[in-house]
GROMACS .gro file of C-alpha atoms in nm:
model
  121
    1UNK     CA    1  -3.527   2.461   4.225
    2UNK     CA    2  -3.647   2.225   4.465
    3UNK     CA    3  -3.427   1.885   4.514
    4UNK     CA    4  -3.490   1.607   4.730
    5UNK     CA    5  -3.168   1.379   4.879
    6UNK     CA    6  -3.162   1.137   5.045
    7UNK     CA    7  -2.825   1.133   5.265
    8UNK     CA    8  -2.902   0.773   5.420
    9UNK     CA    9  -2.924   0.621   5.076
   10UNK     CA   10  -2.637   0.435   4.897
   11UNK     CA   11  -2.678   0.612   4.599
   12UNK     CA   12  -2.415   0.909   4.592
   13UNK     CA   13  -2.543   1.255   4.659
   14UNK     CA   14  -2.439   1.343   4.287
   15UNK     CA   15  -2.594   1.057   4.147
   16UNK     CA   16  -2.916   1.181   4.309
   17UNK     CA   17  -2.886   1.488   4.223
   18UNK     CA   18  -2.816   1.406   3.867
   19UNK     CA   19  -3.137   1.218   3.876
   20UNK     CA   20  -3.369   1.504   4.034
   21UNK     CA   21  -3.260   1.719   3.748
   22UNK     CA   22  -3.312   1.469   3.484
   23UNK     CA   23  -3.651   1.404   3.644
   24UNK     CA   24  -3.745   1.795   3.646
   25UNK     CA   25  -3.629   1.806   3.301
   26UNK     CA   26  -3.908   1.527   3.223
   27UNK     CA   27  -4.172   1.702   3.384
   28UNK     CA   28  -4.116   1.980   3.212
   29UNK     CA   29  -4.029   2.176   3.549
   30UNK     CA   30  -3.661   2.274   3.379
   31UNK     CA   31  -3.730   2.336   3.014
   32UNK     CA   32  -3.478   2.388   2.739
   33UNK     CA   33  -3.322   2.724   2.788
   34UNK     CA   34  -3.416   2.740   3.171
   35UNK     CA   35  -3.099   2.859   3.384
   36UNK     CA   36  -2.952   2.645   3.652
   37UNK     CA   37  -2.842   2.782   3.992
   38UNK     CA   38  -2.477   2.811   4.041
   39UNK     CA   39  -2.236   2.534   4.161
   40UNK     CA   40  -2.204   2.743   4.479
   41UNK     CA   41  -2.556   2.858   4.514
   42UNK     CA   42  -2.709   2.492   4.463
   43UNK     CA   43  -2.442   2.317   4.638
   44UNK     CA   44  -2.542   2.552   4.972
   45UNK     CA   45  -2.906   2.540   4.977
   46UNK     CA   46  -2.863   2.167   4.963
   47UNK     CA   47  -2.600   2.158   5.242
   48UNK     CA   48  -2.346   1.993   5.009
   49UNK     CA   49  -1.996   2.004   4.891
   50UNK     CA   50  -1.942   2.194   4.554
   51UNK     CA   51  -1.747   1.923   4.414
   52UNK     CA   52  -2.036   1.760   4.440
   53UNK     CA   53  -2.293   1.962   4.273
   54UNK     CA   54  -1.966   2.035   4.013
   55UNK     CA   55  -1.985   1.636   3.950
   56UNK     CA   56  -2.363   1.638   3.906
   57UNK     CA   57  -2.347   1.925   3.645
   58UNK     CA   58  -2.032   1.772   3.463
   59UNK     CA   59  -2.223   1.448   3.414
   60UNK     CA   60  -2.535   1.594   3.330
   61UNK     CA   61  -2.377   1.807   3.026
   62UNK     CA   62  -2.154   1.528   2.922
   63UNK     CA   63  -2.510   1.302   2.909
   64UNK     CA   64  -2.661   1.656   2.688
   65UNK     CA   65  -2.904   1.778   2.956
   66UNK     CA   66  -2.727   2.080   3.054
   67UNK     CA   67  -2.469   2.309   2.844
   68UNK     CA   68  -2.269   2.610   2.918
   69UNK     CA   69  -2.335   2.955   2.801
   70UNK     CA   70  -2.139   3.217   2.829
   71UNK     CA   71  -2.357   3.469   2.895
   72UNK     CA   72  -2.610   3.307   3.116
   73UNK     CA   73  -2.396   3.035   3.238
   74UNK     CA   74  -2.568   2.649   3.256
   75UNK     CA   75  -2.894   2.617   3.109
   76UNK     CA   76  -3.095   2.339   3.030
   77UNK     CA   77  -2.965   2.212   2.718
   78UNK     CA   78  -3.236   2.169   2.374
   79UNK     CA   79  -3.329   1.814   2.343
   80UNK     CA   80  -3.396   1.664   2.013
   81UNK     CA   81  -3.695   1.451   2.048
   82UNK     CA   82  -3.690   1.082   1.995
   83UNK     CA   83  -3.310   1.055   2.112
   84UNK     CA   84  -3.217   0.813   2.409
   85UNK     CA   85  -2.860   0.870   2.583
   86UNK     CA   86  -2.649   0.606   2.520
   87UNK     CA   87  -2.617   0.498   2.894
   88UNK     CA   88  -3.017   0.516   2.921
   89UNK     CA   89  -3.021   0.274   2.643
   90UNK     CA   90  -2.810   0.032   2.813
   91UNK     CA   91  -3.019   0.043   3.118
   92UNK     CA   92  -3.308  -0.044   2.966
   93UNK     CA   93  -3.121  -0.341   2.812
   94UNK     CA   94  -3.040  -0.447   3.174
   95UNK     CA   95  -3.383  -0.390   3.320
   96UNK     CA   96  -3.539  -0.561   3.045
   97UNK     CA   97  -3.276  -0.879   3.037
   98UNK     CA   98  -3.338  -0.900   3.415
   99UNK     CA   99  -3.738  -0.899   3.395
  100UNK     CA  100  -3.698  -1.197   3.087
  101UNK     CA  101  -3.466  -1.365   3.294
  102UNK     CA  102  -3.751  -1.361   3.570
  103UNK     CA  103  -3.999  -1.477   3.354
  104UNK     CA  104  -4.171  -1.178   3.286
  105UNK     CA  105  -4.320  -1.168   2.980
  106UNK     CA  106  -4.346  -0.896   2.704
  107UNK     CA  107  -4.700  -0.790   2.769
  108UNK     CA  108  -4.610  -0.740   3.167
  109UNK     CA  109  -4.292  -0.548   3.098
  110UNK     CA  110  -4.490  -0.317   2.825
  111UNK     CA  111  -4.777  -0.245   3.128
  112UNK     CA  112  -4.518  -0.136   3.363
  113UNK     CA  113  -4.330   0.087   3.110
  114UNK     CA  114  -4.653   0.263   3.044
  115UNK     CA  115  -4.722   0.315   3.402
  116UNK     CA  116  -4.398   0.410   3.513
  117UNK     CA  117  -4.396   0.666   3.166
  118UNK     CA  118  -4.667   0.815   3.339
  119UNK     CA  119  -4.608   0.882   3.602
  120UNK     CA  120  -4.266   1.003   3.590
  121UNK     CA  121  -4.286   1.334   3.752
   0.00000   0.00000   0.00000
């Protein structure tokens, strides 16, 4: 699994890390059953700190991407379609509030969620 970081960002290496995941997930580069590399194993081909990568994965299976399974240990978790994380849901709120409050109007934010749906990668 190939991640890319960015240590000169603000955003916190788990946060990114998080975010690479959820990204492969919507590619369809991690599908649902799909193992994940090991705290250890991921946290030292990216040069990082387990806590870390231990943060990353907690958030990611409290959010329902990932799960834990006994025998295989984390895997990508099932995802029922048409669901939208709670905290997803609230950024959109945000994102769309702050493009109304610009003056952007309904047709110009729709454009820009289909192109940005698209190319999500």
């Amino acid at each position: 699994m190939l991640l890319h970081l960015d240590f000169s960002l603000d955003t916190p290496i788990y946060q990114q890390i998080r975010n690479e995941i959820v990204c492969g997930i919507a590619a369809g580069e991690l599908p649902p059953g799909k193992q994940m590399p090991p705290i250890r194993t991921l946290a030292d081909s990216l040069g990082v700190n387990m806590m870390t990568v231990s943060k990353a994965y907690a958030q990611l299976k409290q959010e329902g991407y990932l799960q834990a399974d006994r025998r295989s240990g984390t895997v990508v978790a099932p995802r029922p379609s048409g669901q939208l994380p709670q905290a997803t849901r609230q950024a959109l709120e945000l994102a769309v509030a702050e493009a109304r409050a610009a003056g952007v109007d309904l047709e110009t934010v729709l454009t820009l969620c289909r192109r940005v749906y698209g190319e999500v990668t």
